[in-house]
Amino acid sequence: GRTATEPFLTQQAGQIALKAEKTYVDTVKQTVDGHTTSITQQAGQIALKANQTELNNLTGRVSTAESSI
């Protein structure tokens, strides 16, 4: 017959079956970490990029300076 622990063991078996494999979780973590690094680097590059107005102003100043020379 059934023992008192059988329902508990069945529940535990279900929880174990649903647990993700460590290698899969580690792989996903590495992927996320890599993407996070890439996003952080791109954010820094975007912050350093001159906007179009600044570029146009500098181009105008260079053109004026060249005309004066």
N, CA and C atoms as an extended XYZ file, in Angstrom:
207
Properties=species:S:1:pos:R:3:atomname:S:1:resname:S:1:resid:I:1 pbc="F F F"
N         0.789       -1.175        0.000 N   GLY     1
C         0.000        0.000        0.000 CA  GLY     1
C         0.848        1.262        0.000 C   GLY     1
N         0.134        2.332        0.050 N   ARG     2
C         0.785        3.652        0.052 CA  ARG     2
C         1.280        3.988        1.444 C   ARG     2
N         2.394        4.687        1.468 N   THR     3
C         2.910        5.150        2.751 CA  THR     3
C         2.583        6.626        2.897 C   THR     3
N         2.779        7.128        4.069 N   ALA     4
C         2.489        8.540        4.337 CA  ALA     4
C         3.450        9.453        3.589 C   ALA     4
N         4.619        8.964        3.258 N   THR     5
C         5.611        9.806        2.588 CA  THR     5
C         5.469        9.787        1.063 C   THR     5
N         4.662        8.902        0.529 N   GLU     6
C         4.552        8.788       -0.926 CA  GLU     6
C         4.071       10.077       -1.600 C   GLU     6
N         3.020       10.744       -1.108 N   PRO     7
C         2.609       12.001       -1.742 CA  PRO     7
C         3.718       13.059       -1.692 C   PRO     7
N         4.443       13.115       -0.596 N   PHE     8
C         5.551       14.055       -0.453 CA  PHE     8
C         6.642       13.761       -1.485 C   PHE     8
N         6.985       12.482       -1.642 N   LEU     9
C         8.010       12.090       -2.602 CA  LEU     9
C         7.564       12.393       -4.028 C   LEU     9
N         6.292       12.196       -4.325 N   THR    10
C         5.764       12.507       -5.653 CA  THR    10
C         5.875       13.999       -5.919 C   THR    10
N         5.533       14.811       -4.929 N   GLN    11
C         5.642       16.263       -5.067 CA  GLN    11
C         7.092       16.672       -5.278 C   GLN    11
N         8.006       16.108       -4.515 N   GLN    12
C         9.426       16.426       -4.650 CA  GLN    12
C         9.950       16.027       -6.027 C   GLN    12
N         9.511       14.885       -6.532 N   ALA    13
C         9.941       14.427       -7.848 CA  ALA    13
C         9.495       15.421       -8.925 C   ALA    13
N         8.286       15.950       -8.791 N   GLY    14
C         7.787       16.947       -9.740 CA  GLY    14
C         8.604       18.219       -9.698 C   GLY    14
N         8.957       18.661       -8.514 N   GLN    15
C         9.758       19.875       -8.373 CA  GLN    15
C        11.164       19.683       -8.944 C   GLN    15
N        11.727       18.511       -8.736 N   ILE    16
C        13.059       18.216       -9.275 CA  ILE    16
C        13.009       18.194      -10.797 C   ILE    16
N        11.961       17.633      -11.359 N   ALA    17
C        11.823       17.561      -12.812 CA  ALA    17
C        11.708       18.958      -13.426 C   ALA    17
N        11.146       19.915      -12.686 N   LEU    18
C        10.968       21.268      -13.200 CA  LEU    18
C        12.206       22.146      -13.025 C   LEU    18
N        13.148       21.689      -12.244 N   LYS    19
C        14.343       22.486      -11.976 CA  LYS    19
C        15.217       22.554      -13.231 C   LYS    19
N        15.673       23.765      -13.590 N   ALA    20
C        16.527       23.945      -14.763 CA  ALA    20
C        17.906       23.361      -14.502 C   ALA    20
N        18.518       22.848      -15.556 N   GLU    21
C        19.868       22.329      -15.438 CA  GLU    21
C        20.846       23.469      -15.188 C   GLU    21
N        21.847       23.217      -14.346 N   LYS    22
C        22.832       24.243      -14.007 CA  LYS    22
C        23.590       24.712      -15.243 C   LYS    22
N        23.953       23.830      -16.139 N   THR    23
C        24.705       24.240      -17.327 CA  THR    23
C        23.870       25.170      -18.194 C   THR    23
N        22.574       24.903      -18.295 N   TYR    24
C        21.700       25.778      -19.082 CA  TYR    24
C        21.616       27.164      -18.447 C   TYR    24
N        21.429       27.201      -17.142 N   VAL    25
C        21.343       28.480      -16.429 CA  VAL    25
C        22.660       29.246      -16.557 C   VAL    25
N        23.780       28.550      -16.430 N   ASP    26
C        25.081       29.201      -16.567 CA  ASP    26
C        25.262       29.780      -17.966 C   ASP    26
N        24.834       29.044      -18.986 N   THR    27
C        24.942       29.525      -20.366 CA  THR    27
C        24.092       30.767      -20.570 C   THR    27
N        22.880       30.753      -20.054 N   VAL    28
C        21.995       31.917      -20.174 CA  VAL    28
C        22.601       33.107      -19.440 C   VAL    28
N        23.162       32.864      -18.262 N   LYS    29
C        23.791       33.945      -17.498 CA  LYS    29
C        24.950       34.557      -18.274 C   LYS    29
N        25.781       33.723      -18.898 N   GLN    30
C        26.901       34.241      -19.688 CA  GLN    30
C        26.396       35.079      -20.857 C   GLN    30
N        25.326       34.626      -21.492 N   THR    31
C        24.747       35.376      -22.609 CA  THR    31
C        24.242       36.729      -22.141 C   THR    31
N        23.526       36.748      -21.042 N   VAL    32
C        22.992       38.000      -20.499 CA  VAL    32
C        24.136       38.927      -20.087 C   VAL    32
N        25.150       38.380      -19.443 N   ASP    33
C        26.300       39.192      -19.040 CA  ASP    33
C        26.983       39.808      -20.261 C   ASP    33
N        27.134       39.025      -21.318 N   GLY    34
C        27.747       39.532      -22.544 CA  GLY    34
C        26.928       40.633      -23.174 C   GLY    34
N        25.620       40.450      -23.210 N   HIS    35
C        24.741       41.476      -23.780 CA  HIS    35
C        24.760       42.739      -22.931 C   HIS    35
N        24.797       42.563      -21.623 N   THR    36
C        24.844       43.718      -20.716 CA  THR    36
C        26.113       44.529      -20.958 C   THR    36
N        27.238       43.846      -21.120 N   THR    37
C        28.504       44.532      -21.400 CA  THR    37
C        28.415       45.296      -22.717 C   THR    37
N        27.856       44.661      -23.733 N   SER    38
C        27.719       45.299      -25.039 CA  SER    38
C        26.830       46.538      -24.962 C   SER    38
N        25.726       46.427      -24.259 N   ILE    39
C        24.799       47.556      -24.109 CA  ILE    39
C        25.480       48.705      -23.367 C   ILE    39
N        26.221       48.381      -22.330 N   THR    40
C        26.924       49.404      -21.555 CA  THR    40
C        27.959       50.123      -22.424 C   THR    40
N        28.707       49.362      -23.223 N   GLN    41
C        29.701       49.970      -24.109 CA  GLN    41
C        29.027       50.857      -25.146 C   GLN    41
N        27.936       50.383      -25.720 N   GLN    42
C        27.237       51.179      -26.732 CA  GLN    42
C        26.647       52.443      -26.128 C   GLN    42
N        26.168       52.351      -24.911 N   ALA    43
C        25.621       53.535      -24.244 CA  ALA    43
C        26.710       54.587      -24.076 C   ALA    43
N        27.915       54.142      -23.722 N   GLY    44
C        29.031       55.070      -23.588 CA  GLY    44
C        29.404       55.701      -24.915 C   GLY    44
N        29.384       54.911      -25.973 N   GLN    45
C        29.704       55.435      -27.302 CA  GLN    45
C        28.652       56.439      -27.755 C   GLN    45
N        27.401       56.151      -27.477 N   ILE    46
C        26.313       57.062      -27.848 CA  ILE    46
C        26.455       58.378      -27.087 C   ILE    46
N        26.794       58.289      -25.807 N   ALA    47
C        26.948       59.499      -24.994 CA  ALA    47
C        28.101       60.365      -25.508 C   ALA    47
N        29.123       59.733      -26.081 N   LEU    48
C        30.284       60.480      -26.564 CA  LEU    48
C        30.098       61.031      -27.968 C   LEU    48
N        29.099       60.580      -28.667 N   LYS    49
C        28.888       60.997      -30.056 CA  LYS    49
C        28.416       62.455      -30.095 C   LYS    49
N        29.057       63.242      -30.964 N   ALA    50
C        28.650       64.641      -31.116 CA  ALA    50
C        27.292       64.701      -31.804 C   ALA    50
N        26.469       65.655      -31.398 N   ASN    51
C        25.179       65.762      -32.078 CA  ASN    51
C        25.348       66.548      -33.380 C   ASN    51
N        24.372       66.473      -34.248 N   GLN    52
C        24.462       67.061      -35.584 CA  GLN    52
C        24.646       68.576      -35.542 C   GLN    52
N        23.998       69.267      -34.614 N   THR    53
C        24.132       70.717      -34.504 CA  THR    53
C        25.567       71.110      -34.179 C   THR    53
N        26.181       70.408      -33.218 N   GLU    54
C        27.573       70.698      -32.873 CA  GLU    54
C        28.484       70.466      -34.070 C   GLU    54
N        28.239       69.395      -34.797 N   LEU    55
C        29.048       69.084      -35.965 CA  LEU    55
C        28.891       70.161      -37.039 C   LEU    55
N        27.665       70.581      -37.285 N   ASN    56
C        27.426       71.636      -38.280 CA  ASN    56
C        28.102       72.942      -37.877 C   ASN    56
N        28.036       73.294      -36.593 N   ASN    57
C        28.677       74.521      -36.109 CA  ASN    57
C        30.187       74.471      -36.305 C   ASN    57
N        30.787       73.321      -35.991 N   LEU    58
C        32.232       73.190      -36.155 CA  LEU    58
C        32.630       73.216      -37.628 C   LEU    58
N        31.831       72.590      -38.469 N   THR    59
C        32.111       72.607      -39.908 CA  THR    59
C        32.082       74.044      -40.427 C   THR    59
N        31.100       74.815      -39.971 N   GLY    60
C        31.006       76.222      -40.370 CA  GLY    60
C        32.199       77.029      -39.897 C   GLY    60
N        32.641       76.783      -38.681 N   ARG    61
C        33.790       77.508      -38.141 CA  ARG    61
C        35.053       77.162      -38.894 C   ARG    61
N        35.237       75.890      -39.246 N   VAL    62
C        36.413       75.477      -40.004 CA  VAL    62
C        36.398       76.107      -41.390 C   VAL    62
N        35.231       76.103      -42.024 N   SER    63
C        35.107       76.705      -43.347 CA  SER    63
C        35.434       78.197      -43.291 C   SER    63
N        34.960       78.894      -42.276 N   THR    64
C        35.238       80.321      -42.103 CA  THR    64
C        36.713       80.545      -41.872 C   THR    64
N        37.324       79.717      -41.045 N   ALA    65
C        38.751       79.867      -40.753 CA  ALA    65
C        39.583       79.615      -42.006 C   ALA    65
N        39.214       78.609      -42.762 N   GLU    66
C        39.946       78.313      -44.002 CA  GLU    66
C        39.826       79.455      -45.017 C   GLU    66
N        38.660       80.071      -45.081 N   SER    67
C        38.472       81.195      -45.987 CA  SER    67
C        39.318       82.384      -45.590 C   SER    67
N        39.550       82.551      -44.295 N   SER    68
C        40.340       83.682      -43.796 CA  SER    68
C        41.829       83.490      -44.017 C   SER    68
N        42.240       82.248      -44.173 N   ILE    69
C        43.682       81.968      -44.295 CA  ILE    69
C        44.170       82.247      -45.674 C   ILE    69
